[in-house]
Amino acid sequence: GNSIQTDVCESADWYNSKFIVLMAANMNMTRTPDVHFISEARTEGTKFVVLSPDFSQIAKYCDEWIPIQAGQDTALWMAANHVILKEYYIDRQVPYFIDYVKRYTDLPFLV
């Protein structure tokens, strides 16, 4: 399939992550200089999930490959956002989460 790279995160920060989800990108081909950060993070215990309809070159390095099909991505991310908002805002107010959302995301209208 065709896709574009739309992430804006700093690749070096992946090393500080505990959980990485990669979607619609074959990092081995599109960001060759940066892909080592994922390997380094995995060495430190970071879990790595790839959402892709095909078992791409990067999928063979992940902890879990989810063979998502076209049109399923929106439902998946809506469900993920529902769980995050429910657990960190509705069920219990987590100050760090609320502050982070208001400062660094485009969803402060929800909290």
mmCIF file of N, CA and C in Angstrom:
data_model
loop_
_atom_site.group_PDB
_atom_site.id
_atom_site.type_symbol
_atom_site.label_atom_id
_atom_site.label_comp_id
_atom_site.label_asym_id
_atom_site.label_seq_id
_atom_site.Cartn_x
_atom_site.Cartn_y
_atom_site.Cartn_z
ATOM 1 N N GLY A 1 0.799 -1.181 0.000
ATOM 2 C CA GLY A 1 0.000 0.000 0.000
ATOM 3 C C GLY A 1 0.846 1.251 0.000
ATOM 4 N N ASN A 2 0.232 2.341 -0.274
ATOM 5 C CA ASN A 2 0.895 3.639 -0.260
ATOM 6 C C ASN A 2 0.564 4.361 1.027
ATOM 7 N N SER A 3 1.551 5.003 1.578
ATOM 8 C CA SER A 3 1.312 5.788 2.786
ATOM 9 C C SER A 3 2.339 6.897 2.855
ATOM 10 N N ILE A 4 2.091 7.838 3.745
ATOM 11 C CA ILE A 4 3.044 8.919 3.946
ATOM 12 C C ILE A 4 3.472 8.925 5.400
ATOM 13 N N GLN A 5 4.634 9.447 5.630
ATOM 14 C CA GLN A 5 5.143 9.533 6.996
ATOM 15 C C GLN A 5 4.572 10.791 7.629
ATOM 16 N N THR A 6 3.785 10.628 8.665
ATOM 17 C CA THR A 6 3.115 11.781 9.256
ATOM 18 C C THR A 6 3.472 12.015 10.717
ATOM 19 N N ASP A 7 4.385 11.230 11.257
ATOM 20 C CA ASP A 7 4.713 11.424 12.667
ATOM 21 C C ASP A 7 5.601 12.650 12.844
ATOM 22 N N VAL A 8 5.532 13.231 14.010
ATOM 23 C CA VAL A 8 6.343 14.413 14.302
ATOM 24 C C VAL A 8 7.167 14.224 15.574
ATOM 25 N N CYS A 9 7.218 13.004 16.061
ATOM 26 C CA CYS A 9 7.954 12.770 17.304
ATOM 27 C C CYS A 9 9.456 12.720 17.052
ATOM 28 N N GLU A 10 10.205 12.961 18.074
ATOM 29 C CA GLU A 10 11.665 12.887 18.003
ATOM 30 C C GLU A 10 12.074 11.430 18.132
ATOM 31 N N SER A 11 12.747 10.918 17.135
ATOM 32 C CA SER A 11 13.120 9.500 17.107
ATOM 33 C C SER A 11 13.938 9.085 18.319
ATOM 34 N N ALA A 12 14.823 9.932 18.776
ATOM 35 C CA ALA A 12 15.672 9.583 19.917
ATOM 36 C C ALA A 12 14.848 9.359 21.182
ATOM 37 N N ASP A 13 13.648 9.911 21.241
ATOM 38 C CA ASP A 13 12.809 9.737 22.418
ATOM 39 C C ASP A 13 12.178 8.347 22.474
ATOM 40 N N TRP A 14 12.196 7.619 21.377
ATOM 41 C CA TRP A 14 11.674 6.253 21.393
ATOM 42 C C TRP A 14 12.437 5.422 22.415
ATOM 43 N N TYR A 15 13.680 5.742 22.611
ATOM 44 C CA TYR A 15 14.510 5.007 23.565
ATOM 45 C C TYR A 15 13.944 5.109 24.984
ATOM 46 N N ASN A 16 13.228 6.192 25.276
ATOM 47 C CA ASN A 16 12.642 6.394 26.602
ATOM 48 C C ASN A 16 11.246 5.788 26.735
ATOM 49 N N SER A 17 10.733 5.216 25.665
ATOM 50 C CA SER A 17 9.372 4.684 25.659
ATOM 51 C C SER A 17 9.294 3.314 26.314
ATOM 52 N N LYS A 18 8.131 3.013 26.833
ATOM 53 C CA LYS A 18 7.862 1.688 27.391
ATOM 54 C C LYS A 18 7.013 0.851 26.436
ATOM 55 N N PHE A 19 6.315 1.531 25.519
ATOM 56 C CA PHE A 19 5.420 0.851 24.578
ATOM 57 C C PHE A 19 5.388 1.661 23.291
ATOM 58 N N ILE A 20 5.724 1.034 22.178
ATOM 59 C CA ILE A 20 5.739 1.708 20.880
ATOM 60 C C ILE A 20 4.763 1.000 19.955
ATOM 61 N N VAL A 21 3.891 1.786 19.321
ATOM 62 C CA VAL A 21 2.987 1.260 18.302
ATOM 63 C C VAL A 21 3.364 1.930 16.992
ATOM 64 N N LEU A 22 3.635 1.120 15.998
ATOM 65 C CA LEU A 22 4.000 1.629 14.679
ATOM 66 C C LEU A 22 2.899 1.253 13.708
ATOM 67 N N MET A 23 2.465 2.230 12.930
ATOM 68 C CA MET A 23 1.383 1.985 11.988
ATOM 69 C C MET A 23 1.698 2.672 10.673
ATOM 70 N N ALA A 24 1.493 1.967 9.591
ATOM 71 C CA ALA A 24 1.616 2.513 8.237
ATOM 72 C C ALA A 24 3.012 3.019 7.918
ATOM 73 N N ALA A 25 4.017 2.370 8.422
ATOM 74 C CA ALA A 25 5.388 2.765 8.101
ATOM 75 C C ALA A 25 6.301 1.548 8.198
ATOM 76 N N ASN A 26 7.132 1.382 7.217
ATOM 77 C CA ASN A 26 8.145 0.333 7.245
ATOM 78 C C ASN A 26 9.458 1.021 7.587
ATOM 79 N N MET A 27 9.728 1.141 8.872
ATOM 80 C CA MET A 27 10.867 1.927 9.358
ATOM 81 C C MET A 27 12.200 1.512 8.741
ATOM 82 N N ASN A 28 12.367 0.237 8.459
ATOM 83 C CA ASN A 28 13.628 -0.210 7.865
ATOM 84 C C ASN A 28 13.885 0.465 6.527
ATOM 85 N N MET A 29 12.820 0.817 5.819
ATOM 86 C CA MET A 29 12.955 1.433 4.501
ATOM 87 C C MET A 29 12.798 2.957 4.539
ATOM 88 N N THR A 30 11.923 3.465 5.395
ATOM 89 C CA THR A 30 11.604 4.890 5.370
ATOM 90 C C THR A 30 12.424 5.741 6.327
ATOM 91 N N ARG A 31 12.914 5.149 7.409
ATOM 92 C CA ARG A 31 13.694 5.922 8.391
ATOM 93 C C ARG A 31 14.886 5.102 8.866
ATOM 94 N N THR A 32 15.649 4.654 7.923
ATOM 95 C CA THR A 32 16.795 3.792 8.209
ATOM 96 C C THR A 32 17.715 4.359 9.286
ATOM 97 N N PRO A 33 18.054 5.659 9.271
ATOM 98 C CA PRO A 33 18.955 6.176 10.310
ATOM 99 C C PRO A 33 18.351 6.155 11.715
ATOM 100 N N ASP A 34 17.031 6.100 11.802
ATOM 101 C CA ASP A 34 16.361 6.188 13.105
ATOM 102 C C ASP A 34 15.949 4.848 13.696
ATOM 103 N N VAL A 35 15.877 3.816 12.880
ATOM 104 C CA VAL A 35 15.290 2.558 13.330
ATOM 105 C C VAL A 35 16.072 1.919 14.480
ATOM 106 N N HIS A 36 17.335 2.257 14.619
ATOM 107 C CA HIS A 36 18.122 1.667 15.713
ATOM 108 C C HIS A 36 17.587 2.047 17.091
ATOM 109 N N PHE A 37 16.899 3.192 17.194
ATOM 110 C CA PHE A 37 16.334 3.590 18.487
ATOM 111 C C PHE A 37 15.290 2.575 18.961
ATOM 112 N N ILE A 38 14.547 1.992 18.027
ATOM 113 C CA ILE A 38 13.565 0.972 18.402
ATOM 114 C C ILE A 38 14.279 -0.270 18.923
ATOM 115 N N SER A 39 15.340 -0.677 18.240
ATOM 116 C CA SER A 39 16.113 -1.847 18.698
ATOM 117 C C SER A 39 16.689 -1.615 20.085
ATOM 118 N N GLU A 40 17.223 -0.426 20.316
ATOM 119 C CA GLU A 40 17.800 -0.106 21.623
ATOM 120 C C GLU A 40 16.724 -0.100 22.708
ATOM 121 N N ALA A 41 15.560 0.451 22.385
ATOM 122 C CA ALA A 41 14.467 0.479 23.356
ATOM 123 C C ALA A 41 14.002 -0.937 23.684
ATOM 124 N N ARG A 42 13.919 -1.788 22.685
ATOM 125 C CA ARG A 42 13.496 -3.177 22.917
ATOM 126 C C ARG A 42 14.491 -3.903 23.807
ATOM 127 N N THR A 43 15.765 -3.590 23.655
ATOM 128 C CA THR A 43 16.788 -4.188 24.513
ATOM 129 C C THR A 43 16.543 -3.830 25.971
ATOM 130 N N GLU A 44 15.982 -2.642 26.210
ATOM 131 C CA GLU A 44 15.681 -2.180 27.569
ATOM 132 C C GLU A 44 14.301 -2.629 28.050
ATOM 133 N N GLY A 45 13.599 -3.432 27.252
ATOM 134 C CA GLY A 45 12.316 -3.974 27.690
ATOM 135 C C GLY A 45 11.080 -3.339 27.086
ATOM 136 N N THR A 46 11.245 -2.366 26.204
ATOM 137 C CA THR A 46 10.097 -1.722 25.570
ATOM 138 C C THR A 46 9.341 -2.724 24.709
ATOM 139 N N LYS A 47 8.027 -2.721 24.820
ATOM 140 C CA LYS A 47 7.183 -3.562 23.976
ATOM 141 C C LYS A 47 6.923 -2.825 22.667
ATOM 142 N N PHE A 48 6.918 -3.570 21.573
ATOM 143 C CA PHE A 48 6.818 -2.991 20.237
ATOM 144 C C PHE A 48 5.732 -3.715 19.449
ATOM 145 N N VAL A 49 4.719 -2.961 19.004
ATOM 146 C CA VAL A 49 3.597 -3.516 18.257
ATOM 147 C C VAL A 49 3.541 -2.848 16.891
ATOM 148 N N VAL A 50 3.301 -3.642 15.860
ATOM 149 C CA VAL A 50 3.168 -3.118 14.502
ATOM 150 C C VAL A 50 1.759 -3.404 13.999
ATOM 151 N N LEU A 51 1.088 -2.350 13.527
ATOM 152 C CA LEU A 51 -0.224 -2.471 12.902
ATOM 153 C C LEU A 51 -0.009 -2.321 11.404
ATOM 154 N N SER A 52 -0.207 -3.397 10.670
ATOM 155 C CA SER A 52 0.063 -3.371 9.235
ATOM 156 C C SER A 52 -0.651 -4.534 8.565
ATOM 157 N N PRO A 53 -1.244 -4.298 7.389
ATOM 158 C CA PRO A 53 -1.904 -5.407 6.706
ATOM 159 C C PRO A 53 -0.929 -6.478 6.223
ATOM 160 N N ASP A 54 0.314 -6.090 5.994
ATOM 161 C CA ASP A 54 1.315 -7.058 5.537
ATOM 162 C C ASP A 54 2.386 -7.260 6.605
ATOM 163 N N PHE A 55 2.998 -8.416 6.574
ATOM 164 C CA PHE A 55 4.077 -8.715 7.511
ATOM 165 C C PHE A 55 5.350 -8.093 6.937
ATOM 166 N N SER A 56 5.499 -6.800 7.163
ATOM 167 C CA SER A 56 6.590 -6.024 6.576
ATOM 168 C C SER A 56 7.930 -6.350 7.219
ATOM 169 N N GLN A 57 8.972 -5.742 6.693
ATOM 170 C CA GLN A 57 10.314 -5.979 7.233
ATOM 171 C C GLN A 57 10.408 -5.593 8.699
ATOM 172 N N ILE A 58 9.724 -4.544 9.100
ATOM 173 C CA ILE A 58 9.791 -4.117 10.505
ATOM 174 C C ILE A 58 8.923 -5.012 11.397
ATOM 175 N N ALA A 59 7.868 -5.583 10.840
ATOM 176 C CA ALA A 59 6.971 -6.430 11.639
ATOM 177 C C ALA A 59 7.680 -7.658 12.197
ATOM 178 N N LYS A 60 8.686 -8.138 11.506
ATOM 179 C CA LYS A 60 9.366 -9.340 12.005
ATOM 180 C C LYS A 60 10.171 -9.076 13.275
ATOM 181 N N TYR A 61 10.372 -7.806 13.632
ATOM 182 C CA TYR A 61 11.107 -7.457 14.851
ATOM 183 C C TYR A 61 10.193 -7.121 16.023
ATOM 184 N N CYS A 62 8.885 -7.064 15.795
ATOM 185 C CA CYS A 62 7.978 -6.602 16.844
ATOM 186 C C CYS A 62 7.597 -7.726 17.804
ATOM 187 N N ASP A 63 7.053 -7.323 18.954
ATOM 188 C CA ASP A 63 6.535 -8.280 19.924
ATOM 189 C C ASP A 63 5.179 -8.814 19.476
ATOM 190 N N GLU A 64 4.421 -7.956 18.803
ATOM 191 C CA GLU A 64 3.117 -8.384 18.310
ATOM 192 C C GLU A 64 2.806 -7.675 17.005
ATOM 193 N N TRP A 65 2.383 -8.442 16.017
ATOM 194 C CA TRP A 65 1.951 -7.907 14.726
ATOM 195 C C TRP A 65 0.440 -8.025 14.659
ATOM 196 N N ILE A 66 -0.238 -6.910 14.429
ATOM 197 C CA ILE A 66 -1.689 -6.902 14.297
ATOM 198 C C ILE A 66 -2.004 -6.617 12.831
ATOM 199 N N PRO A 67 -2.518 -7.614 12.101
ATOM 200 C CA PRO A 67 -2.768 -7.452 10.664
ATOM 201 C C PRO A 67 -4.044 -6.656 10.386
ATOM 202 N N ILE A 68 -4.001 -5.382 10.703
ATOM 203 C CA ILE A 68 -5.156 -4.503 10.552
ATOM 204 C C ILE A 68 -5.429 -4.254 9.064
ATOM 205 N N GLN A 69 -6.691 -4.204 8.720
ATOM 206 C CA GLN A 69 -7.088 -3.989 7.330
ATOM 207 C C GLN A 69 -7.560 -2.547 7.135
ATOM 208 N N ALA A 70 -7.622 -2.125 5.897
ATOM 209 C CA ALA A 70 -8.076 -0.774 5.572
ATOM 210 C C ALA A 70 -9.453 -0.533 6.188
ATOM 211 N N GLY A 71 -9.602 0.608 6.819
ATOM 212 C CA GLY A 71 -10.867 0.971 7.434
ATOM 213 C C GLY A 71 -10.998 0.563 8.892
ATOM 214 N N GLN A 72 -10.116 -0.292 9.383
ATOM 215 C CA GLN A 72 -10.181 -0.726 10.776
ATOM 216 C C GLN A 72 -9.381 0.179 11.706
ATOM 217 N N ASP A 73 -8.489 0.978 11.160
ATOM 218 C CA ASP A 73 -7.607 1.796 11.990
ATOM 219 C C ASP A 73 -8.371 2.834 12.804
ATOM 220 N N THR A 74 -9.383 3.443 12.225
ATOM 221 C CA THR A 74 -10.148 4.456 12.958
ATOM 222 C C THR A 74 -10.837 3.848 14.174
ATOM 223 N N ALA A 75 -11.468 2.708 13.990
ATOM 224 C CA ALA A 75 -12.147 2.044 15.113
ATOM 225 C C ALA A 75 -11.150 1.649 16.194
ATOM 226 N N LEU A 76 -9.992 1.159 15.794
ATOM 227 C CA LEU A 76 -8.974 0.760 16.768
ATOM 228 C C LEU A 76 -8.526 1.952 17.606
ATOM 229 N N TRP A 77 -8.227 3.078 16.976
ATOM 230 C CA TRP A 77 -7.742 4.235 17.732
ATOM 231 C C TRP A 77 -8.851 4.892 18.548
ATOM 232 N N MET A 78 -10.087 4.835 18.069
ATOM 233 C CA MET A 78 -11.193 5.340 18.889
ATOM 234 C C MET A 78 -11.334 4.501 20.156
ATOM 235 N N ALA A 79 -11.194 3.194 20.026
ATOM 236 C CA ALA A 79 -11.266 2.312 21.196
ATOM 237 C C ALA A 79 -10.104 2.571 22.149
ATOM 238 N N ALA A 80 -8.902 2.750 21.607
ATOM 239 C CA ALA A 80 -7.731 3.037 22.449
ATOM 240 C C ALA A 80 -7.920 4.345 23.207
ATOM 241 N N ASN A 81 -8.397 5.379 22.522
ATOM 242 C CA ASN A 81 -8.634 6.664 23.187
ATOM 243 C C ASN A 81 -9.723 6.550 24.245
ATOM 244 N N HIS A 82 -10.737 5.757 23.986
ATOM 245 C CA HIS A 82 -11.800 5.542 24.975
ATOM 246 C C HIS A 82 -11.225 4.946 26.262
ATOM 247 N N VAL A 83 -10.400 3.924 26.127
ATOM 248 C CA VAL A 83 -9.808 3.271 27.300
ATOM 249 C C VAL A 83 -8.909 4.247 28.060
ATOM 250 N N ILE A 84 -8.081 4.989 27.340
ATOM 251 C CA ILE A 84 -7.171 5.944 27.991
ATOM 252 C C ILE A 84 -7.957 7.005 28.753
ATOM 253 N N LEU A 85 -8.963 7.606 28.107
ATOM 254 C CA LEU A 85 -9.758 8.636 28.780
ATOM 255 C C LEU A 85 -10.532 8.060 29.966
ATOM 256 N N LYS A 86 -11.054 6.864 29.816
ATOM 257 C CA LYS A 86 -11.811 6.249 30.913
ATOM 258 C C LYS A 86 -10.908 5.973 32.114
ATOM 259 N N GLU A 87 -9.733 5.404 31.875
ATOM 260 C CA GLU A 87 -8.867 4.996 32.981
ATOM 261 C C GLU A 87 -8.089 6.147 33.614
ATOM 262 N N TYR A 88 -7.782 7.191 32.848
ATOM 263 C CA TYR A 88 -6.949 8.272 33.387
ATOM 264 C C TYR A 88 -7.694 9.586 33.589
ATOM 265 N N TYR A 89 -8.986 9.623 33.232
ATOM 266 C CA TYR A 89 -9.730 10.858 33.431
ATOM 267 C C TYR A 89 -11.101 10.610 34.066
ATOM 268 N N ILE A 90 -11.862 9.679 33.548
ATOM 269 C CA ILE A 90 -13.216 9.458 34.060
ATOM 270 C C ILE A 90 -13.205 8.662 35.361
ATOM 271 N N ASP A 91 -12.561 7.492 35.363
ATOM 272 C CA ASP A 91 -12.549 6.641 36.561
ATOM 273 C C ASP A 91 -11.735 7.241 37.698
ATOM 274 N N ARG A 92 -10.640 7.878 37.364
ATOM 275 C CA ARG A 92 -9.816 8.553 38.379
ATOM 276 C C ARG A 92 -9.083 9.705 37.697
ATOM 277 N N GLN A 93 -9.047 10.816 38.357
ATOM 278 C CA GLN A 93 -8.388 12.006 37.819
ATOM 279 C C GLN A 93 -6.883 11.900 38.055
ATOM 280 N N VAL A 94 -6.118 11.777 36.994
ATOM 281 C CA VAL A 94 -4.667 11.679 37.097
ATOM 282 C C VAL A 94 -4.079 13.037 36.690
ATOM 283 N N PRO A 95 -3.580 13.817 37.645
ATOM 284 C CA PRO A 95 -3.099 15.171 37.353
ATOM 285 C C PRO A 95 -2.049 15.230 36.240
ATOM 286 N N TYR A 96 -1.098 14.306 36.246
ATOM 287 C CA TYR A 96 -0.066 14.319 35.204
ATOM 288 C C TYR A 96 -0.692 14.163 33.822
ATOM 289 N N PHE A 97 -1.647 13.244 33.698
ATOM 290 C CA PHE A 97 -2.318 13.007 32.420
ATOM 291 C C PHE A 97 -3.070 14.256 31.966
ATOM 292 N N ILE A 98 -3.839 14.851 32.863
ATOM 293 C CA ILE A 98 -4.633 16.031 32.513
ATOM 294 C C ILE A 98 -3.727 17.179 32.081
ATOM 295 N N ASP A 99 -2.655 17.418 32.819
ATOM 296 C CA ASP A 99 -1.708 18.475 32.463
ATOM 297 C C ASP A 99 -1.073 18.208 31.102
ATOM 298 N N TYR A 100 -0.650 16.979 30.875
ATOM 299 C CA TYR A 100 -0.008 16.612 29.606
ATOM 300 C C TYR A 100 -0.962 16.821 28.430
ATOM 301 N N VAL A 101 -2.197 16.361 28.587
ATOM 302 C CA VAL A 101 -3.189 16.496 27.520
ATOM 303 C C VAL A 101 -3.440 17.965 27.195
ATOM 304 N N LYS A 102 -3.575 18.784 28.220
ATOM 305 C CA LYS A 102 -3.851 20.206 27.996
ATOM 306 C C LYS A 102 -2.678 20.941 27.361
ATOM 307 N N ARG A 103 -1.472 20.539 27.680
ATOM 308 C CA ARG A 103 -0.294 21.236 27.158
ATOM 309 C C ARG A 103 0.160 20.761 25.783
ATOM 310 N N TYR A 104 0.121 19.443 25.568
ATOM 311 C CA TYR A 104 0.832 18.890 24.418
ATOM 312 C C TYR A 104 -0.026 18.188 23.375
ATOM 313 N N THR A 105 -1.334 18.142 23.546
ATOM 314 C CA THR A 105 -2.157 17.438 22.563
ATOM 315 C C THR A 105 -3.235 18.357 22.009
ATOM 316 N N ASP A 106 -3.954 17.832 21.035
ATOM 317 C CA ASP A 106 -5.057 18.593 20.463
ATOM 318 C C ASP A 106 -6.409 18.146 21.018
ATOM 319 N N LEU A 107 -6.421 17.521 22.197
ATOM 320 C CA LEU A 107 -7.687 17.115 22.777
ATOM 321 C C LEU A 107 -7.997 17.746 24.131
ATOM 322 N N PRO A 108 -7.501 18.949 24.431
ATOM 323 C CA PRO A 108 -7.845 19.533 25.729
ATOM 324 C C PRO A 108 -9.330 19.846 25.879
ATOM 325 N N PHE A 109 -10.071 19.914 24.787
ATOM 326 C CA PHE A 109 -11.504 20.160 24.896
ATOM 327 C C PHE A 109 -12.245 18.978 25.516
ATOM 328 N N LEU A 110 -11.584 17.826 25.634
ATOM 329 C CA LEU A 110 -12.213 16.654 26.243
ATOM 330 C C LEU A 110 -12.006 16.587 27.749
ATOM 331 N N VAL A 111 -11.010 17.294 28.273
ATOM 332 C CA VAL A 111 -10.736 17.229 29.709
ATOM 333 C C VAL A 111 -10.856 18.594 30.351
#
